Amino acid sequence: MTETCKGQCQSAPVELKTSTVEDASSFDKQFTSEFIVPKMDCPSEERLIRLTLDSIEPSVGLLFDIPARKVRVFHDNNLEEITKRLESLKFGAKLENTQETCGKEAAKATASAKETEIQEMQILKWLLAINGFMFVVEILVGWMAQSAGLIADSLDMFADATVYGLALYAVGHSVKKKLKAAHISGWLQMILALGALSEVLRRFIFGSDPVSTLMMGFGLVALIANVTCLMLIFKNRESGAHMKASWIFSANDVIANLGVILAGFLVAWTGSRYPDLVIGLIIGVIVLTGARRILQLKS
């Protein structure tokens, strides 16, 4: 049943939350339809819905309320195609109501999308700055300390800085472009992980004399930097593949930093270079695992 917009839109459904960035023009549509989606109980279903409707023409705007299992679709005269695509996901999607889009409602949705976009850009700029700075610091200290662990961690920081630059590009673009940006960052992460592993092999063959105090000190500095990154991105970690990739990389970095600190302690305690080589190897494997997870992202 189609309802028309009257007065101040009292008949409109309760406002839903924008959980990821949309093109602002996507909400300037003739109709608004609300669907009940019983099997949409986590962000993974939301991402599948976004990917399914991303290529539809004319384009649509989407607002999600996962706890209530509802999705609101701003659209033109293509409701039949939208419904067919949602039903194809087998999430039990059912059309609850359709009404003419109120100007006030569309404006709120557009404002919400722009606000989310601004928040994401601010977060990603901070992440880019932190990781770029830490890459320079760690690569220099790593060579001074002859530490494979610090060098591997610095290459990881460089990869992450590139990831955040790609994620900045993805903000405001379609789901497919965000996914492409995430996949590019995943391949870059994989290449640099292989580079870190080759450095571990080189130092194993030709020898090294890691400085434990520098390893522990700058491992702690890097840990503080990456915990800060996690805190910054926490609320937006499910906002599309580009933000999910950023979250995965930052979480991996925290694990790697703890490993560098532990390796520094073991080097000091045992007088052996092998704890440094082992942690360099482990960091390389962690980075490869993170890259694999990114390349497996579907939406």
PDB file of C-alpha atoms in Angstrom:
ATOM      1  CA  MET A   1       0.000   0.000   0.000  1.00  0.00           C
ATOM      2  CA  THR A   2       1.362   3.388  -0.979  1.00  0.00           C
ATOM      3  CA  GLU A   3       1.042   6.334   1.400  1.00  0.00           C
ATOM      4  CA  THR A   4       1.503   9.961   0.410  1.00  0.00           C
ATOM      5  CA  CYS A   5       3.517  12.517   2.302  1.00  0.00           C
ATOM      6  CA  LYS A   6       1.405  15.035   4.186  1.00  0.00           C
ATOM      7  CA  GLY A   7       2.133  17.897   6.566  1.00  0.00           C
ATOM      8  CA  GLN A   8       5.335  17.332   8.513  1.00  0.00           C
ATOM      9  CA  CYS A   9       5.561  13.652   7.504  1.00  0.00           C
ATOM     10  CA  GLN A  10       3.932  12.315  10.675  1.00  0.00           C
ATOM     11  CA  SER A  11       3.200   9.041   8.890  1.00  0.00           C
ATOM     12  CA  ALA A  12       6.847   8.407   8.050  1.00  0.00           C
ATOM     13  CA  PRO A  13       8.555   5.445   9.774  1.00  0.00           C
ATOM     14  CA  VAL A  14      10.848   6.024  12.722  1.00  0.00           C
ATOM     15  CA  GLU A  15      14.202   7.413  11.602  1.00  0.00           C
ATOM     16  CA  LEU A  16      16.862   4.778  10.972  1.00  0.00           C
ATOM     17  CA  LYS A  17      20.587   5.174  11.409  1.00  0.00           C
ATOM     18  CA  THR A  18      23.049   5.553   8.571  1.00  0.00           C
ATOM     19  CA  SER A  19      25.777   3.013   9.274  1.00  0.00           C
ATOM     20  CA  THR A  20      27.931   3.748   6.265  1.00  0.00           C
ATOM     21  CA  VAL A  21      28.489   6.510   3.748  1.00  0.00           C
ATOM     22  CA  GLU A  22      26.133   6.986   0.816  1.00  0.00           C
ATOM     23  CA  ASP A  23      26.250   9.421  -2.084  1.00  0.00           C
ATOM     24  CA  ALA A  24      24.121  12.316  -0.826  1.00  0.00           C
ATOM     25  CA  SER A  25      22.102  12.399  -4.069  1.00  0.00           C
ATOM     26  CA  SER A  26      21.003   8.800  -3.424  1.00  0.00           C
ATOM     27  CA  PHE A  27      18.433  10.057  -0.919  1.00  0.00           C
ATOM     28  CA  ASP A  28      16.854  12.615  -3.250  1.00  0.00           C
ATOM     29  CA  LYS A  29      14.327  10.131  -4.656  1.00  0.00           C
ATOM     30  CA  GLN A  30      10.601  10.085  -5.364  1.00  0.00           C
ATOM     31  CA  PHE A  31       9.682   7.202  -3.053  1.00  0.00           C
ATOM     32  CA  THR A  32      10.745   5.688   0.270  1.00  0.00           C
ATOM     33  CA  SER A  33      10.085   2.002   0.998  1.00  0.00           C
ATOM     34  CA  GLU A  34      10.668   0.207   4.262  1.00  0.00           C
ATOM     35  CA  PHE A  35      11.487  -3.504   4.319  1.00  0.00           C
ATOM     36  CA  ILE A  36      11.456  -5.946   7.208  1.00  0.00           C
ATOM     37  CA  VAL A  37      14.452  -8.291   6.926  1.00  0.00           C
ATOM     38  CA  PRO A  38      14.123 -11.005   9.628  1.00  0.00           C
ATOM     39  CA  LYS A  39      17.540 -12.593   8.991  1.00  0.00           C
ATOM     40  CA  MET A  40      19.500  -9.317   9.003  1.00  0.00           C
ATOM     41  CA  ASP A  41      21.048  -9.539  12.455  1.00  0.00           C
ATOM     42  CA  CYS A  42      24.650  -8.392  11.924  1.00  0.00           C
ATOM     43  CA  PRO A  43      26.712  -6.054   9.689  1.00  0.00           C
ATOM     44  CA  SER A  44      27.635  -8.871   7.284  1.00  0.00           C
ATOM     45  CA  GLU A  45      24.016  -9.083   6.069  1.00  0.00           C
ATOM     46  CA  GLU A  46      23.948  -5.307   5.739  1.00  0.00           C
ATOM     47  CA  ARG A  47      27.024  -5.388   3.512  1.00  0.00           C
ATOM     48  CA  LEU A  48      25.475  -8.096   1.324  1.00  0.00           C
ATOM     49  CA  ILE A  49      22.347  -5.987   0.884  1.00  0.00           C
ATOM     50  CA  ARG A  50      24.437  -2.951  -0.042  1.00  0.00           C
ATOM     51  CA  LEU A  51      26.442  -4.929  -2.593  1.00  0.00           C
ATOM     52  CA  THR A  52      23.266  -6.452  -4.080  1.00  0.00           C
ATOM     53  CA  LEU A  53      21.629  -3.046  -4.576  1.00  0.00           C
ATOM     54  CA  ASP A  54      24.802  -1.128  -5.474  1.00  0.00           C
ATOM     55  CA  SER A  55      24.511  -1.684  -9.241  1.00  0.00           C
ATOM     56  CA  ILE A  56      20.770  -1.070  -9.500  1.00  0.00           C
ATOM     57  CA  GLU A  57      19.588   1.748 -11.758  1.00  0.00           C
ATOM     58  CA  PRO A  58      18.364   4.304 -10.908  1.00  0.00           C
ATOM     59  CA  SER A  59      20.592   4.244  -7.832  1.00  0.00           C
ATOM     60  CA  VAL A  60      19.109   3.995  -4.346  1.00  0.00           C
ATOM     61  CA  GLY A  61      19.818   5.385  -0.880  1.00  0.00           C
ATOM     62  CA  LEU A  62      19.868   2.988   2.074  1.00  0.00           C
ATOM     63  CA  LEU A  63      19.346   3.438   5.813  1.00  0.00           C
ATOM     64  CA  PHE A  64      19.652   0.451   8.169  1.00  0.00           C
ATOM     65  CA  ASP A  65      18.335  -0.416  11.631  1.00  0.00           C
ATOM     66  CA  ILE A  66      19.948  -3.792  12.340  1.00  0.00           C
ATOM     67  CA  PRO A  67      18.458  -4.282  15.868  1.00  0.00           C
ATOM     68  CA  ALA A  68      14.942  -3.795  14.445  1.00  0.00           C
ATOM     69  CA  ARG A  69      15.867  -5.739  11.271  1.00  0.00           C
ATOM     70  CA  LYS A  70      14.657  -2.946   9.005  1.00  0.00           C
ATOM     71  CA  VAL A  71      16.070  -1.266   5.927  1.00  0.00           C
ATOM     72  CA  ARG A  72      14.686   1.876   4.350  1.00  0.00           C
ATOM     73  CA  VAL A  73      15.228   2.325   0.618  1.00  0.00           C
ATOM     74  CA  PHE A  74      15.039   5.705  -1.160  1.00  0.00           C
ATOM     75  CA  HIS A  75      14.230   5.016  -4.799  1.00  0.00           C
ATOM     76  CA  ASP A  76      12.418   6.063  -7.968  1.00  0.00           C
ATOM     77  CA  ASN A  77      10.210   3.824 -10.136  1.00  0.00           C
ATOM     78  CA  ASN A  78      12.213   0.631  -9.637  1.00  0.00           C
ATOM     79  CA  LEU A  79      10.615  -0.894  -6.530  1.00  0.00           C
ATOM     80  CA  GLU A  80       9.904  -4.199  -8.279  1.00  0.00           C
ATOM     81  CA  GLU A  81      13.594  -4.728  -9.123  1.00  0.00           C
ATOM     82  CA  ILE A  82      14.653  -3.703  -5.600  1.00  0.00           C
ATOM     83  CA  THR A  83      12.217  -6.175  -4.056  1.00  0.00           C
ATOM     84  CA  LYS A  84      13.351  -8.971  -6.374  1.00  0.00           C
ATOM     85  CA  ARG A  85      17.015  -8.431  -5.466  1.00  0.00           C
ATOM     86  CA  LEU A  86      16.325  -8.332  -1.735  1.00  0.00           C
ATOM     87  CA  GLU A  87      14.253 -11.509  -1.929  1.00  0.00           C
ATOM     88  CA  SER A  88      17.068 -13.248  -3.836  1.00  0.00           C
ATOM     89  CA  LEU A  89      19.287 -12.975  -0.736  1.00  0.00           C
ATOM     90  CA  LYS A  90      16.943 -15.326   1.173  1.00  0.00           C
ATOM     91  CA  PHE A  91      16.930 -13.095   4.260  1.00  0.00           C
ATOM     92  CA  GLY A  92      13.112 -13.127   4.375  1.00  0.00           C
ATOM     93  CA  ALA A  93      12.840  -9.520   3.170  1.00  0.00           C
ATOM     94  CA  LYS A  94       9.242  -8.239   2.975  1.00  0.00           C
ATOM     95  CA  LEU A  95       7.962  -4.829   1.915  1.00  0.00           C
ATOM     96  CA  GLU A  96       6.238  -3.130   4.867  1.00  0.00           C
ATOM     97  CA  ASN A  97       5.245   0.204   3.318  1.00  0.00           C
ATOM     98  CA  THR A  98       5.976   2.622   0.500  1.00  0.00           C
ATOM     99  CA  GLN A  99       5.351   6.365   0.527  1.00  0.00           C
ATOM    100  CA  GLU A 100       6.321   9.466  -1.342  1.00  0.00           C
ATOM    101  CA  THR A 101       9.610  10.797  -0.015  1.00  0.00           C
ATOM    102  CA  CYS A 102       9.244  13.873   2.142  1.00  0.00           C
ATOM    103  CA  GLY A 103      11.723  16.650   1.529  1.00  0.00           C
ATOM    104  CA  LYS A 104      12.412  16.840   5.245  1.00  0.00           C
ATOM    105  CA  GLU A 105      13.111  13.116   5.485  1.00  0.00           C
ATOM    106  CA  ALA A 106      15.445  13.154   2.477  1.00  0.00           C
ATOM    107  CA  ALA A 107      17.282  16.162   3.891  1.00  0.00           C
ATOM    108  CA  LYS A 108      17.827  14.365   7.215  1.00  0.00           C
ATOM    109  CA  ALA A 109      19.148  11.277   5.440  1.00  0.00           C
ATOM    110  CA  THR A 110      21.471  13.382   3.285  1.00  0.00           C
ATOM    111  CA  ALA A 111      22.745  15.276   6.323  1.00  0.00           C
ATOM    112  CA  SER A 112      23.341  11.993   8.169  1.00  0.00           C
ATOM    113  CA  ALA A 113      25.300  10.586   5.225  1.00  0.00           C
ATOM    114  CA  LYS A 114      27.450  13.717   4.948  1.00  0.00           C
ATOM    115  CA  GLU A 115      28.133  13.691   8.683  1.00  0.00           C
ATOM    116  CA  THR A 116      29.225  10.048   8.538  1.00  0.00           C
ATOM    117  CA  GLU A 117      31.466  10.818   5.553  1.00  0.00           C
ATOM    118  CA  ILE A 118      33.137  13.701   7.391  1.00  0.00           C
ATOM    119  CA  GLN A 119      33.701  11.511  10.472  1.00  0.00           C
ATOM    120  CA  GLU A 120      35.278   8.749   8.402  1.00  0.00           C
ATOM    121  CA  MET A 121      37.579  11.179   6.600  1.00  0.00           C
ATOM    122  CA  GLN A 122      38.760  12.731   9.861  1.00  0.00           C
ATOM    123  CA  ILE A 123      39.471   9.314  11.368  1.00  0.00           C
ATOM    124  CA  LEU A 124      41.336   8.092   8.296  1.00  0.00           C
ATOM    125  CA  LYS A 125      43.463  11.250   8.104  1.00  0.00           C
ATOM    126  CA  TRP A 126      44.590  10.688  11.693  1.00  0.00           C
ATOM    127  CA  LEU A 127      45.309   7.027  10.990  1.00  0.00           C
ATOM    128  CA  LEU A 128      47.308   7.967   7.883  1.00  0.00           C
ATOM    129  CA  ALA A 129      49.356  10.557   9.801  1.00  0.00           C
ATOM    130  CA  ILE A 130      50.081   8.241  12.755  1.00  0.00           C
ATOM    131  CA  ASN A 131      51.119   5.272  10.621  1.00  0.00           C
ATOM    132  CA  GLY A 132      53.158   7.375   8.191  1.00  0.00           C
ATOM    133  CA  PHE A 133      55.105   8.954  11.066  1.00  0.00           C
ATOM    134  CA  MET A 134      55.642   5.611  12.814  1.00  0.00           C
ATOM    135  CA  PHE A 135      56.909   4.018   9.587  1.00  0.00           C
ATOM    136  CA  VAL A 136      59.684   6.609   9.307  1.00  0.00           C
ATOM    137  CA  VAL A 137      60.603   6.279  12.989  1.00  0.00           C
ATOM    138  CA  GLU A 138      60.553   2.470  13.090  1.00  0.00           C
ATOM    139  CA  ILE A 139      62.462   1.892   9.835  1.00  0.00           C
ATOM    140  CA  LEU A 140      65.286   4.170  11.032  1.00  0.00           C
ATOM    141  CA  VAL A 141      65.416   2.694  14.528  1.00  0.00           C
ATOM    142  CA  GLY A 142      65.086  -0.822  13.106  1.00  0.00           C
ATOM    143  CA  TRP A 143      68.241  -0.414  11.029  1.00  0.00           C
ATOM    144  CA  MET A 144      70.092   1.172  13.968  1.00  0.00           C
ATOM    145  CA  ALA A 145      68.973  -1.618  16.290  1.00  0.00           C
ATOM    146  CA  GLN A 146      69.585  -4.357  13.671  1.00  0.00           C
ATOM    147  CA  SER A 147      66.118  -5.648  14.545  1.00  0.00           C
ATOM    148  CA  ALA A 148      64.195  -7.748  12.027  1.00  0.00           C
ATOM    149  CA  GLY A 149      61.137  -7.352  14.247  1.00  0.00           C
ATOM    150  CA  LEU A 150      61.177  -3.555  14.149  1.00  0.00           C
ATOM    151  CA  ILE A 151      61.885  -3.499  10.406  1.00  0.00           C
ATOM    152  CA  ALA A 152      58.991  -5.893   9.748  1.00  0.00           C
ATOM    153  CA  ASP A 153      56.729  -3.756  11.933  1.00  0.00           C
ATOM    154  CA  SER A 154      57.799  -0.583  10.117  1.00  0.00           C
ATOM    155  CA  LEU A 155      56.942  -2.124   6.734  1.00  0.00           C
ATOM    156  CA  ASP A 156      53.572  -3.051   8.204  1.00  0.00           C
ATOM    157  CA  MET A 157      53.127   0.594   9.242  1.00  0.00           C
ATOM    158  CA  PHE A 158      53.950   1.710   5.699  1.00  0.00           C
ATOM    159  CA  ALA A 159      51.405  -0.726   4.270  1.00  0.00           C
ATOM    160  CA  ASP A 160      48.794   0.550   6.716  1.00  0.00           C
ATOM    161  CA  ALA A 161      49.499   4.165   5.782  1.00  0.00           C
ATOM    162  CA  THR A 162      48.841   3.233   2.159  1.00  0.00           C
ATOM    163  CA  VAL A 163      45.700   1.373   3.232  1.00  0.00           C
ATOM    164  CA  TYR A 164      44.353   4.481   4.933  1.00  0.00           C
ATOM    165  CA  GLY A 165      45.153   6.594   1.877  1.00  0.00           C
ATOM    166  CA  LEU A 166      43.161   4.170  -0.280  1.00  0.00           C
ATOM    167  CA  ALA A 167      40.360   4.156   2.290  1.00  0.00           C
ATOM    168  CA  LEU A 168      40.232   7.973   2.119  1.00  0.00           C
ATOM    169  CA  TYR A 169      39.737   7.630  -1.622  1.00  0.00           C
ATOM    170  CA  ALA A 170      36.897   5.141  -1.006  1.00  0.00           C
ATOM    171  CA  VAL A 171      34.911   7.430   1.323  1.00  0.00           C
ATOM    172  CA  GLY A 172      31.809   8.654  -0.473  1.00  0.00           C
ATOM    173  CA  HIS A 173      32.170   6.158  -3.329  1.00  0.00           C
ATOM    174  CA  SER A 174      30.105   3.087  -4.121  1.00  0.00           C
ATOM    175  CA  VAL A 175      30.354  -0.234  -2.286  1.00  0.00           C
ATOM    176  CA  LYS A 176      32.227  -1.755  -5.233  1.00  0.00           C
ATOM    177  CA  LYS A 177      34.838   1.020  -5.248  1.00  0.00           C
ATOM    178  CA  LYS A 178      35.291   0.612  -1.488  1.00  0.00           C
ATOM    179  CA  LEU A 179      35.746  -3.112  -1.963  1.00  0.00           C
ATOM    180  CA  LYS A 180      38.266  -2.518  -4.761  1.00  0.00           C
ATOM    181  CA  ALA A 181      40.238  -0.125  -2.531  1.00  0.00           C
ATOM    182  CA  ALA A 182      40.258  -2.727   0.260  1.00  0.00           C
ATOM    183  CA  HIS A 183      41.502  -5.424  -2.121  1.00  0.00           C
ATOM    184  CA  ILE A 184      44.296  -3.196  -3.445  1.00  0.00           C
ATOM    185  CA  SER A 185      45.411  -2.576   0.140  1.00  0.00           C
ATOM    186  CA  GLY A 186      45.291  -6.318   0.793  1.00  0.00           C
ATOM    187  CA  TRP A 187      47.599  -7.078  -2.136  1.00  0.00           C
ATOM    188  CA  LEU A 188      49.987  -4.329  -1.002  1.00  0.00           C
ATOM    189  CA  GLN A 189      49.975  -5.767   2.508  1.00  0.00           C
ATOM    190  CA  MET A 190      50.847  -9.185   1.094  1.00  0.00           C
ATOM    191  CA  ILE A 191      53.765  -7.841  -0.975  1.00  0.00           C
ATOM    192  CA  LEU A 192      55.275  -5.984   1.994  1.00  0.00           C
ATOM    193  CA  ALA A 193      54.787  -9.015   4.257  1.00  0.00           C
ATOM    194  CA  LEU A 194      56.850 -11.074   1.822  1.00  0.00           C
ATOM    195  CA  GLY A 195      59.465  -8.313   1.903  1.00  0.00           C
ATOM    196  CA  ALA A 196      59.595  -8.482   5.697  1.00  0.00           C
ATOM    197  CA  LEU A 197      59.974 -12.264   5.598  1.00  0.00           C
ATOM    198  CA  SER A 198      62.845 -11.981   3.126  1.00  0.00           C
ATOM    199  CA  GLU A 199      64.575  -9.548   5.505  1.00  0.00           C
ATOM    200  CA  VAL A 200      64.229 -12.081   8.318  1.00  0.00           C
ATOM    201  CA  LEU A 201      65.822 -14.731   6.075  1.00  0.00           C
ATOM    202  CA  ARG A 202      68.672 -12.380   5.109  1.00  0.00           C
ATOM    203  CA  ARG A 203      69.489 -11.608   8.741  1.00  0.00           C
ATOM    204  CA  PHE A 204      69.271 -15.293   9.654  1.00  0.00           C
ATOM    205  CA  ILE A 205      71.853 -16.138   6.974  1.00  0.00           C
ATOM    206  CA  PHE A 206      74.220 -13.165   7.376  1.00  0.00           C
ATOM    207  CA  GLY A 207      73.730 -12.515  11.092  1.00  0.00           C
ATOM    208  CA  SER A 208      72.584  -9.584  13.221  1.00  0.00           C
ATOM    209  CA  ASP A 209      73.071  -8.095  16.688  1.00  0.00           C
ATOM    210  CA  PRO A 210      69.705  -6.615  17.778  1.00  0.00           C
ATOM    211  CA  VAL A 211      69.649  -3.910  20.459  1.00  0.00           C
ATOM    212  CA  SER A 212      67.038  -5.006  22.989  1.00  0.00           C
ATOM    213  CA  THR A 213      66.496  -1.607  24.633  1.00  0.00           C
ATOM    214  CA  LEU A 214      65.618   0.037  21.329  1.00  0.00           C
ATOM    215  CA  MET A 215      63.336  -2.875  20.438  1.00  0.00           C
ATOM    216  CA  MET A 216      61.372  -2.603  23.676  1.00  0.00           C
ATOM    217  CA  GLY A 217      61.289   1.192  23.756  1.00  0.00           C
ATOM    218  CA  PHE A 218      60.081   1.764  20.219  1.00  0.00           C
ATOM    219  CA  GLY A 219      57.888  -1.327  20.317  1.00  0.00           C
ATOM    220  CA  LEU A 220      56.064   0.385  23.201  1.00  0.00           C
ATOM    221  CA  VAL A 221      55.800   3.655  21.258  1.00  0.00           C
ATOM    222  CA  ALA A 222      54.332   1.774  18.286  1.00  0.00           C
ATOM    223  CA  LEU A 223      51.903  -0.061  20.589  1.00  0.00           C
ATOM    224  CA  ILE A 224      50.589   3.248  21.962  1.00  0.00           C
ATOM    225  CA  ALA A 225      50.196   4.566  18.411  1.00  0.00           C
ATOM    226  CA  ASN A 226      48.239   1.516  17.250  1.00  0.00           C
ATOM    227  CA  VAL A 227      45.982   1.364  20.313  1.00  0.00           C
ATOM    228  CA  THR A 228      45.161   4.993  19.543  1.00  0.00           C
ATOM    229  CA  CYS A 229      44.299   3.963  15.968  1.00  0.00           C
ATOM    230  CA  LEU A 230      41.993   1.209  17.235  1.00  0.00           C
ATOM    231  CA  MET A 231      40.204   3.645  19.537  1.00  0.00           C
ATOM    232  CA  LEU A 232      39.730   6.096  16.670  1.00  0.00           C
ATOM    233  CA  ILE A 233      38.275   3.537  14.271  1.00  0.00           C
ATOM    234  CA  PHE A 234      36.242   1.409  16.710  1.00  0.00           C
ATOM    235  CA  LYS A 235      32.808   2.978  16.094  1.00  0.00           C
ATOM    236  CA  ASN A 236      33.241   2.938  12.298  1.00  0.00           C
ATOM    237  CA  ARG A 237      34.844  -0.480  11.908  1.00  0.00           C
ATOM    238  CA  GLU A 238      31.792  -1.948  10.100  1.00  0.00           C
ATOM    239  CA  SER A 239      31.231   1.008   7.744  1.00  0.00           C
ATOM    240  CA  GLY A 240      32.067  -0.752   4.508  1.00  0.00           C
ATOM    241  CA  ALA A 241      34.952  -2.917   3.344  1.00  0.00           C
ATOM    242  CA  HIS A 242      37.438  -0.018   3.391  1.00  0.00           C
ATOM    243  CA  MET A 243      36.858   0.632   7.115  1.00  0.00           C
ATOM    244  CA  LYS A 244      36.762  -3.076   7.930  1.00  0.00           C
ATOM    245  CA  ALA A 245      40.177  -3.435   6.282  1.00  0.00           C
ATOM    246  CA  SER A 246      41.517  -0.540   8.363  1.00  0.00           C
ATOM    247  CA  TRP A 247      40.237  -2.190  11.560  1.00  0.00           C
ATOM    248  CA  ILE A 248      41.840  -5.540  10.699  1.00  0.00           C
ATOM    249  CA  PHE A 249      45.207  -3.946   9.961  1.00  0.00           C
ATOM    250  CA  SER A 250      45.241  -1.926  13.189  1.00  0.00           C
ATOM    251  CA  ALA A 251      44.295  -4.973  15.283  1.00  0.00           C
ATOM    252  CA  ASN A 252      47.119  -6.962  13.647  1.00  0.00           C
ATOM    253  CA  ASP A 253      49.548  -4.142  14.434  1.00  0.00           C
ATOM    254  CA  VAL A 254      48.763  -4.248  18.170  1.00  0.00           C
ATOM    255  CA  ILE A 255      49.594  -7.971  18.226  1.00  0.00           C
ATOM    256  CA  ALA A 256      52.821  -7.318  16.318  1.00  0.00           C
ATOM    257  CA  ASN A 257      53.876  -4.517  18.698  1.00  0.00           C
ATOM    258  CA  LEU A 258      53.399  -6.754  21.735  1.00  0.00           C
ATOM    259  CA  GLY A 259      55.554  -9.341  19.975  1.00  0.00           C
ATOM    260  CA  VAL A 260      58.370  -6.847  19.366  1.00  0.00           C
ATOM    261  CA  ILE A 261      58.377  -5.843  23.051  1.00  0.00           C
ATOM    262  CA  LEU A 262      58.462  -9.504  24.132  1.00  0.00           C
ATOM    263  CA  ALA A 263      61.260 -10.263  21.660  1.00  0.00           C
ATOM    264  CA  GLY A 264      63.297  -7.323  22.978  1.00  0.00           C
ATOM    265  CA  PHE A 265      62.943  -8.666  26.514  1.00  0.00           C
ATOM    266  CA  LEU A 266      64.011 -12.167  25.409  1.00  0.00           C
ATOM    267  CA  VAL A 267      67.009 -10.797  23.488  1.00  0.00           C
ATOM    268  CA  ALA A 268      68.143  -8.969  26.643  1.00  0.00           C
ATOM    269  CA  TRP A 269      67.496 -12.005  28.827  1.00  0.00           C
ATOM    270  CA  THR A 270      69.079 -14.690  26.645  1.00  0.00           C
ATOM    271  CA  GLY A 271      71.686 -12.675  24.739  1.00  0.00           C
ATOM    272  CA  SER A 272      70.486 -14.393  21.560  1.00  0.00           C
ATOM    273  CA  ARG A 273      69.352 -12.819  18.280  1.00  0.00           C
ATOM    274  CA  TYR A 274      66.847 -15.569  17.583  1.00  0.00           C
ATOM    275  CA  PRO A 275      63.871 -14.092  19.505  1.00  0.00           C
ATOM    276  CA  ASP A 276      64.098 -11.059  17.180  1.00  0.00           C
ATOM    277  CA  LEU A 277      64.163 -13.276  14.091  1.00  0.00           C
ATOM    278  CA  VAL A 278      61.246 -15.356  15.386  1.00  0.00           C
ATOM    279  CA  ILE A 279      59.086 -12.292  16.044  1.00  0.00           C
ATOM    280  CA  GLY A 280      59.993 -10.893  12.622  1.00  0.00           C
ATOM    281  CA  LEU A 281      58.806 -14.175  11.131  1.00  0.00           C
ATOM    282  CA  ILE A 282      55.598 -14.132  13.187  1.00  0.00           C
ATOM    283  CA  ILE A 283      54.817 -10.523  12.218  1.00  0.00           C
ATOM    284  CA  GLY A 284      55.289 -11.419   8.571  1.00  0.00           C
ATOM    285  CA  VAL A 285      52.849 -14.320   8.936  1.00  0.00           C
ATOM    286  CA  ILE A 286      50.323 -12.109  10.807  1.00  0.00           C
ATOM    287  CA  VAL A 287      50.496  -9.521   8.039  1.00  0.00           C
ATOM    288  CA  LEU A 288      49.985 -12.233   5.399  1.00  0.00           C
ATOM    289  CA  THR A 289      46.963 -13.520   7.339  1.00  0.00           C
ATOM    290  CA  GLY A 290      45.494 -10.021   7.534  1.00  0.00           C
ATOM    291  CA  ALA A 291      46.005  -9.578   3.793  1.00  0.00           C
ATOM    292  CA  ARG A 292      44.200 -12.862   3.156  1.00  0.00           C
ATOM    293  CA  ARG A 293      41.251 -11.744   5.282  1.00  0.00           C
ATOM    294  CA  ILE A 294      41.045  -8.472   3.351  1.00  0.00           C
ATOM    295  CA  LEU A 295      41.119 -10.233  -0.015  1.00  0.00           C
ATOM    296  CA  GLN A 296      38.254 -12.452   1.180  1.00  0.00           C
ATOM    297  CA  LEU A 297      35.997  -9.463   1.901  1.00  0.00           C
ATOM    298  CA  LYS A 298      32.917  -9.656  -0.277  1.00  0.00           C
ATOM    299  CA  SER A 299      31.137  -6.427   0.677  1.00  0.00           C
TER     300      SER A 299
END
